[in-house]
Short mmCIF file of C-alpha atoms and ligand atoms in Angstrom, two decimals:
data_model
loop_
_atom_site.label_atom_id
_atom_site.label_comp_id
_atom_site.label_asym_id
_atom_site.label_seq_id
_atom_site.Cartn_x
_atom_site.Cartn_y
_atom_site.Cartn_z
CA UNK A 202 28.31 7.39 9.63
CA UNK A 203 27.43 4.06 7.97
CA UNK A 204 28.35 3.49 4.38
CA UNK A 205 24.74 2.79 2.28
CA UNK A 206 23.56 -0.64 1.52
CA UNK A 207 21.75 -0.36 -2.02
CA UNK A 208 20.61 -4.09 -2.33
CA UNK A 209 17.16 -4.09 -2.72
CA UNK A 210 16.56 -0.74 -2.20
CA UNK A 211 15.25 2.23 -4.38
CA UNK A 212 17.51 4.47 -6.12
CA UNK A 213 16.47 7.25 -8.76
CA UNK A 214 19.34 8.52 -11.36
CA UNK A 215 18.74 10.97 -13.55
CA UNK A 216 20.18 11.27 -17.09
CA UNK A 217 20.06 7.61 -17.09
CA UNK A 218 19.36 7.52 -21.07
CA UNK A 219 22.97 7.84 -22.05
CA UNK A 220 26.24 8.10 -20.69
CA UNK A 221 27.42 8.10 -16.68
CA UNK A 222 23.92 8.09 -15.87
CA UNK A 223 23.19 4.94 -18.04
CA UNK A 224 26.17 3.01 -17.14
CA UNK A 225 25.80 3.80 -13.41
CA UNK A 226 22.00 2.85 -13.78
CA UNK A 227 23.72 -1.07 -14.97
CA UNK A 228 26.36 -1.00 -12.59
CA UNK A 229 23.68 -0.58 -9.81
CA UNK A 230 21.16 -2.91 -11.09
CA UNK A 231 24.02 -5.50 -11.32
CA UNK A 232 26.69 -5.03 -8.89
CA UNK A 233 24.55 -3.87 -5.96
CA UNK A 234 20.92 -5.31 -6.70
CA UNK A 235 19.45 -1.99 -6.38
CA UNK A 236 16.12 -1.17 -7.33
CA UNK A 237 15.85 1.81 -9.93
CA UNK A 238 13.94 4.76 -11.10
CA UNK A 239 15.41 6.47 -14.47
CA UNK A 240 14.66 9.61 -15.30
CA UNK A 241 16.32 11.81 -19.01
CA UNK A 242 13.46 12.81 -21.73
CA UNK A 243 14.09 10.00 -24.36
CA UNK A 244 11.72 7.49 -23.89
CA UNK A 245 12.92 4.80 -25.78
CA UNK A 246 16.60 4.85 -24.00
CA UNK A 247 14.81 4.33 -20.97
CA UNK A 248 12.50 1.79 -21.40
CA UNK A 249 15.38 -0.38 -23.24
CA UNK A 250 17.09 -0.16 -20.70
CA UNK A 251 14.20 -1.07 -17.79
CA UNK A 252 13.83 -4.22 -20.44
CA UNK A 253 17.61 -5.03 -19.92
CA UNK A 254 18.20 -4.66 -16.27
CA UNK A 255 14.92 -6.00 -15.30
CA UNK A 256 15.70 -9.39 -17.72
CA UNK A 257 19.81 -9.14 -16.79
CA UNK A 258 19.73 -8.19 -13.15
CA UNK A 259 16.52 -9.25 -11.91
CA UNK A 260 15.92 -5.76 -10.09
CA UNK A 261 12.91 -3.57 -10.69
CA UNK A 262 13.03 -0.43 -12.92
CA UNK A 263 10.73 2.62 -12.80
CA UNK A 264 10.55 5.00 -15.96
CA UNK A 265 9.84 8.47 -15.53
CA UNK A 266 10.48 10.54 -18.86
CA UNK A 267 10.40 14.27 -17.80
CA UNK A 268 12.65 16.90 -19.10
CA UNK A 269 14.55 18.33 -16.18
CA UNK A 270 14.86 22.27 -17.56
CA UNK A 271 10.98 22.40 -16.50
CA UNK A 272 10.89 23.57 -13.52
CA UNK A 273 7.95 22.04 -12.78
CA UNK A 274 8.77 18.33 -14.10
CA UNK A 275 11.30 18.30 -11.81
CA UNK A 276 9.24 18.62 -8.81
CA UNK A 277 7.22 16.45 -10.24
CA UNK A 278 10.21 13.18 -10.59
CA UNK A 279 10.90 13.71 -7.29
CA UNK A 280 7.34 14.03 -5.93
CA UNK A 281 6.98 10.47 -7.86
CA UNK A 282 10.12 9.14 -6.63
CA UNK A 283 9.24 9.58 -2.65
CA UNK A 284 5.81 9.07 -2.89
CA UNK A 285 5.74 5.49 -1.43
CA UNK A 286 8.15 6.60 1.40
CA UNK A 287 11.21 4.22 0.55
CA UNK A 288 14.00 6.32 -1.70
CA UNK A 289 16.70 5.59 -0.33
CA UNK A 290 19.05 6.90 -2.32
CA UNK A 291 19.26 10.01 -5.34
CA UNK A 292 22.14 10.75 -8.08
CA UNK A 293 21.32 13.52 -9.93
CA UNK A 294 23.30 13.68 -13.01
CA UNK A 295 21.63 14.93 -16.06
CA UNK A 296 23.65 17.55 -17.29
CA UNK A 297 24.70 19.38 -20.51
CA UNK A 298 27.69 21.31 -21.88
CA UNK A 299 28.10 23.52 -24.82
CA UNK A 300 31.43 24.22 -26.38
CA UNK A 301 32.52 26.61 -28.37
CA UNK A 302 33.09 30.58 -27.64
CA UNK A 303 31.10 31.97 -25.16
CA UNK A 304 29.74 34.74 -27.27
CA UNK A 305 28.44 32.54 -30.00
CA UNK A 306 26.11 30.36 -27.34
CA UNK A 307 22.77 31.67 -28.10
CA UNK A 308 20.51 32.41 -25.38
CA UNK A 309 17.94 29.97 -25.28
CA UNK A 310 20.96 27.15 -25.45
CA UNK A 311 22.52 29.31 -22.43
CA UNK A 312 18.91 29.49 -20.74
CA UNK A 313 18.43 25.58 -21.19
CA UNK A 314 21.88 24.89 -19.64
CA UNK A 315 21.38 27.15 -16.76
CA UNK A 316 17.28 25.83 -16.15
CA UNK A 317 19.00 21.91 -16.38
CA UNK A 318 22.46 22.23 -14.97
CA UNK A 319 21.52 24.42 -11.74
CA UNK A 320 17.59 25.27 -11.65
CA UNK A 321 16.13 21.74 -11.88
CA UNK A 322 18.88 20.60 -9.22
CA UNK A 323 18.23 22.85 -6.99
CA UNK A 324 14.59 22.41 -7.30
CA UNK A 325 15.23 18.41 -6.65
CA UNK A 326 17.55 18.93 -4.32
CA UNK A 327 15.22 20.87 -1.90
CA UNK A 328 12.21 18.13 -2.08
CA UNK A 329 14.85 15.33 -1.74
CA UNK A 330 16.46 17.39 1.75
CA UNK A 331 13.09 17.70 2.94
CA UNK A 332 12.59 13.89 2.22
CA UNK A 333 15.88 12.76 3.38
CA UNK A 334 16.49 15.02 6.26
CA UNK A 335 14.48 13.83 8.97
CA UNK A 336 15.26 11.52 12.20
CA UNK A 337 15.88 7.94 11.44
CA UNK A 338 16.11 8.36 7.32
CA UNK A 339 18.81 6.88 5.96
CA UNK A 340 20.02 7.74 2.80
CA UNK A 341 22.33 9.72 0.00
CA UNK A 342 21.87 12.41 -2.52
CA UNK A 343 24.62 13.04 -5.00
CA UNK A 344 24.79 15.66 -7.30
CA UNK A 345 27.08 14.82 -10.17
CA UNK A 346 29.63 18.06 -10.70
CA UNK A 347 32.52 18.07 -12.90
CA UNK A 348 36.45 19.28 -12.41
CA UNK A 349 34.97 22.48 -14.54
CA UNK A 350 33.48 23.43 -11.53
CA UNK A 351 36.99 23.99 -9.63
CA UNK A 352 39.02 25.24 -13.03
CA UNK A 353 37.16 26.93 -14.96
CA UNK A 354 37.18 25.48 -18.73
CA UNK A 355 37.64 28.81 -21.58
CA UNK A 356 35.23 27.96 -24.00
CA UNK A 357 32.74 26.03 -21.69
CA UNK A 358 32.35 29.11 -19.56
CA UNK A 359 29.14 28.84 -18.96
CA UNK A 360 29.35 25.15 -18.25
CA UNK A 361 31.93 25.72 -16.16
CA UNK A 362 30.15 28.25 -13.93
CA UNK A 363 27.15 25.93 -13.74
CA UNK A 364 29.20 23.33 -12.30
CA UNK A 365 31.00 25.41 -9.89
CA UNK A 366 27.34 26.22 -8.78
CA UNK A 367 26.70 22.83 -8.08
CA UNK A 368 29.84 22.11 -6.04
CA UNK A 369 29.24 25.16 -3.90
CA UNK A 370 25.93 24.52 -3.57
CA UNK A 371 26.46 20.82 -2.70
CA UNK A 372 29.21 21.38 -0.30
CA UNK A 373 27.42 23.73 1.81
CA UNK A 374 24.31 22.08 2.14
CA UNK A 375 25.96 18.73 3.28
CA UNK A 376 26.81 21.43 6.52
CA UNK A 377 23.27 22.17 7.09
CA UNK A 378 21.78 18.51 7.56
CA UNK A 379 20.30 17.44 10.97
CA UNK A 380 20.15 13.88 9.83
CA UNK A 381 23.31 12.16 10.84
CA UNK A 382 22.03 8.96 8.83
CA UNK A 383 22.02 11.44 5.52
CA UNK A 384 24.86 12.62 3.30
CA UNK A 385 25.11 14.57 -0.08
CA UNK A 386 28.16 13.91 -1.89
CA UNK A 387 29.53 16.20 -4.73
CA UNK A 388 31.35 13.76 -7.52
CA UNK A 389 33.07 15.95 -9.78
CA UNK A 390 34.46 14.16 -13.12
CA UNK A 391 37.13 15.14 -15.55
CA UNK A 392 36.23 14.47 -19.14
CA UNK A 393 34.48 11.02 -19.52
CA UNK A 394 34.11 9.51 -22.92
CA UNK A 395 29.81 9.94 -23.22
CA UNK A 396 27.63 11.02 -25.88
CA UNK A 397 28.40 14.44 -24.38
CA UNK A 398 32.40 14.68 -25.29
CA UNK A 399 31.10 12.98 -28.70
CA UNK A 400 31.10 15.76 -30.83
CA UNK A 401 33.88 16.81 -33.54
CA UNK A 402 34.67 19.34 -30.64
CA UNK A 403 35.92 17.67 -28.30
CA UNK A 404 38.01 15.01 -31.19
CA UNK A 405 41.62 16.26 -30.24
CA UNK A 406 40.45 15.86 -26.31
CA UNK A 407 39.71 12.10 -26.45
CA UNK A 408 42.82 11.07 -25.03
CA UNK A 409 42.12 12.75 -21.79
CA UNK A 410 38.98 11.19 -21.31
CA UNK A 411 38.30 8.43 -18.52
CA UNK A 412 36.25 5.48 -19.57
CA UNK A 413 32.66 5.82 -18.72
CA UNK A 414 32.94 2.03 -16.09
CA UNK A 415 35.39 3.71 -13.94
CA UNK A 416 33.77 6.69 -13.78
CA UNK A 417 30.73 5.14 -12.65
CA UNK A 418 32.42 2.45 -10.61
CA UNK A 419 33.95 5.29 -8.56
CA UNK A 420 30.78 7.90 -8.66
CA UNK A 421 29.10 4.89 -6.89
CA UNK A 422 31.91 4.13 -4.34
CA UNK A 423 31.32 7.94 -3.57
CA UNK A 424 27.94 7.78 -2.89
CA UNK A 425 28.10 4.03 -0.68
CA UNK A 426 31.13 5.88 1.34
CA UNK A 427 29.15 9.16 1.82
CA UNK A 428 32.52 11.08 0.22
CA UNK A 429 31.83 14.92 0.78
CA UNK A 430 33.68 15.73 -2.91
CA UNK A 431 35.01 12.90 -5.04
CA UNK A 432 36.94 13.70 -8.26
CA UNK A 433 37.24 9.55 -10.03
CA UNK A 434 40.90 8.67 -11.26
CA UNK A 435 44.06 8.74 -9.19
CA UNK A 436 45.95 11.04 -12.14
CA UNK A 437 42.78 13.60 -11.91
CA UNK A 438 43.03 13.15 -8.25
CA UNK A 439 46.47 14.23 -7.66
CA UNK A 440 46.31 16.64 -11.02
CA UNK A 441 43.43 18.49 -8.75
CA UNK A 442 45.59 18.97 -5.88
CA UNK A 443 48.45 19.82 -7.66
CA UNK A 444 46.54 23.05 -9.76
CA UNK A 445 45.79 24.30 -6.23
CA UNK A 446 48.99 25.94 -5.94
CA UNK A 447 48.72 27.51 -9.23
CA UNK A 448 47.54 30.67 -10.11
CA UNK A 449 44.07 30.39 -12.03
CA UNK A 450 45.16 32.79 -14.56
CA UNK A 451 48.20 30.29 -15.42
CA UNK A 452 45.77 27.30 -15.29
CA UNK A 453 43.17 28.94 -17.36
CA UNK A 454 45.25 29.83 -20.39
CA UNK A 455 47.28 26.62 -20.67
CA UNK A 456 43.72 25.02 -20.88
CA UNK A 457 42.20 28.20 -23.37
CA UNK A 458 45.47 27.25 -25.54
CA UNK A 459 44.58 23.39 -25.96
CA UNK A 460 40.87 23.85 -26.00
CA UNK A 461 40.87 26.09 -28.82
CA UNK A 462 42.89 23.87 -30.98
CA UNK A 463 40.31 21.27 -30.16
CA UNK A 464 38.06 23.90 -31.41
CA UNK A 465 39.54 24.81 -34.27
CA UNK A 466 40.30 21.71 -34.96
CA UNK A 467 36.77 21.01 -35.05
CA UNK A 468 35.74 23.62 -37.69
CA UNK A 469 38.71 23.35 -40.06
CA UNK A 470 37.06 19.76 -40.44
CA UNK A 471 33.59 21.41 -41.41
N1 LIG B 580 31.37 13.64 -20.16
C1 LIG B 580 32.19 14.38 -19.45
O1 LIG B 580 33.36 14.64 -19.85
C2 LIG B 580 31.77 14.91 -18.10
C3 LIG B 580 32.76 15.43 -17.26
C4 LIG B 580 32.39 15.94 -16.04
C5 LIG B 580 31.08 15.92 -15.64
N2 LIG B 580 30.13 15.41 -16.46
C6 LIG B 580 28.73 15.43 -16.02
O2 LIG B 580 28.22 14.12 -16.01
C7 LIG B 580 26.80 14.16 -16.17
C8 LIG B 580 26.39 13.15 -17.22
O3 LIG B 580 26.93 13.54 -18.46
P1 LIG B 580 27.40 12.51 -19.57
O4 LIG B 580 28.82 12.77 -19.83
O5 LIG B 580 26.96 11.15 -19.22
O6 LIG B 580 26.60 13.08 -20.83
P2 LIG B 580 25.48 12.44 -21.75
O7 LIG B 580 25.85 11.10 -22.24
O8 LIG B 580 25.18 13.51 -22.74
O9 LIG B 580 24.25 12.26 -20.76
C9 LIG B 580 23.49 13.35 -20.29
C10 LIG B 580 22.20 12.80 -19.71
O10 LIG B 580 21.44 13.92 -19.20
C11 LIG B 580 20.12 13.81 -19.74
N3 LIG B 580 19.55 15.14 -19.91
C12 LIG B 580 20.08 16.19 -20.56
N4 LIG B 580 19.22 17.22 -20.56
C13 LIG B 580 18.11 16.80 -19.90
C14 LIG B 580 16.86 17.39 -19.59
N5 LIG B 580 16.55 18.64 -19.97
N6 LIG B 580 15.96 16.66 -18.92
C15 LIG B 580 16.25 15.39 -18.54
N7 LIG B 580 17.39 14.78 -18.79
C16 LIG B 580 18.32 15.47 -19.48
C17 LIG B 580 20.29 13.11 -21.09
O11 LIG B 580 19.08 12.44 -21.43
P3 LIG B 580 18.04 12.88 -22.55
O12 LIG B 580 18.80 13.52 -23.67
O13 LIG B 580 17.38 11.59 -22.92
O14 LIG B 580 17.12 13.81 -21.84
C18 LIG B 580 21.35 12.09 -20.75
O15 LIG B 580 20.77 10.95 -20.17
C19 LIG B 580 26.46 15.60 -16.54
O16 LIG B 580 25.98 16.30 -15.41
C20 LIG B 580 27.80 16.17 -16.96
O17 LIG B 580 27.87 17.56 -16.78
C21 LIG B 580 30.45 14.89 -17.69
#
């Protein structure tokens, strides 16, 4: 299988208004000339940063605003985003977390995770098979995970189980193509410093967190090489082979012990 070639070609990210989704928006635009359609719900991220790339990199930049826990807006981006026939390549990051104990997340925050984290990527993810996966298409879909999704992370339970959904769900789809010239790649973080690990929460946690340029750097390597799962950063790397031969239970209550500091941490500051 051939690695992709971006330069000149289209790519749509979504979440591109902040974050990994921003910075790997610039890193394609400049390092590999690629074409770009940005997709999050704030507006005014996005078309500042079309202004940018367009003036910095020279590439062209497509805004679609749509808020990905609509079912319906969903199908929409991607209906946009293939209608001229030449996506070549899809990252679908937008994501969200909420941390804290599992029985204070209200429902309609719980609802809004589950509708972005897993309904509006499966929803893309079926139009963009049905685009990809056809003879002669070349091209790459990857759906932006997290190392929650192999451990799961007390206190971001329900984040955690979304992103286990989406490596699963990943993972066994790349089985079912028919399209040798098409590959989706799971890329599964650690903690990245974004708006997202921002919060007071997450304070006593910042020294674990990767820069958001590597992270990129290496979510893009994934998709060019067509990985299958990528988790960025040797450390995280070897860290995620090495918790294999754990036992969960072990795993999961070393991390409940330092995540609830965080926590507390968090609201003795308040
Ligand atoms: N940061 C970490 O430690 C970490 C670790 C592992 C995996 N990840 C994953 O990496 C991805 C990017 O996260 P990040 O760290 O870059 O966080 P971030 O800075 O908060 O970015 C999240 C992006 O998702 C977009 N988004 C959220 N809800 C949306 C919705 N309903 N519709 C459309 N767009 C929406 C946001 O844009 P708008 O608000 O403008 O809509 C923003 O552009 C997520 O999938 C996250 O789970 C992050």
């Amino acid at each position: 299988m051939k690695n992709l070639q971006l330069n000149n070609k289209w790519v749509l990210v979504t979440g591109a208004s902040s974050g990994l989704g921003q910075e790997m928006a610039r890193q394609l635009a400049h390092v590999h000339k690629a074409n770009l359609i940005i997709a999050a719900r704030r507006a005014d991220k996005l078309n500042e940063l079309k202004a940018e790339l367009e003036q910095t990199a020279g590439v062209q930049v497509k805004v679609i605003v749509a808020d990905l826990s609509i079912p319906e807006a969903a199908d929409l981006l991607v209906a946009e985003s293939i209608a001229e026939g030449n996506l070549y390549a899809a990252i679908l990051n937008a994501g969200v977390t909420y941390f804290g104990r599992h029985t204070e997340l209200e429902w309609d925050k719980f609802d809004s995770i589950l509708k972005t984290n897993v309904i509006g990527v499966v929803r893309m993810t079926n139009a963009l098979v049905k685009y990809f996966d056809k003879p002669g298409r070349q091209g790459g879909l990857m759906l932006v995970s997290s190392m929650a999704g192999f451990f799961p992370v007390p206190y971001q339970a329900a984040y955690s189980a979304t992103k286990a959904f989406t490596t699963a769900f990943g993972n066994a789809l790349h089985n079912e193509l028919t399209n040798p010239d098409f590959s989706i790649t799971v890329f599964a973080p650690g903690g990245i410093a974004t708006e997202m690990t921002h919060g007071a929460e997450f304070e006593a946690l910042q020294g674990w967190l990767m820069p958001v340029k590597q992270a990129a750097k290496e979510a893009i390597h994934a998709l060019v090489t067509r990985k299958y799962n990528y988790v960025p950063g040797f450390f995280n790397r070897v860290g995620n082979v090495f918790m294999n031969f754990l036992p969960g239970k072990f795993i999961g209550s070393k991390m409940s012990k330092v995540y609830l500091r965080s926590l507390n941490k968090a609201q003795q500051g308040k």
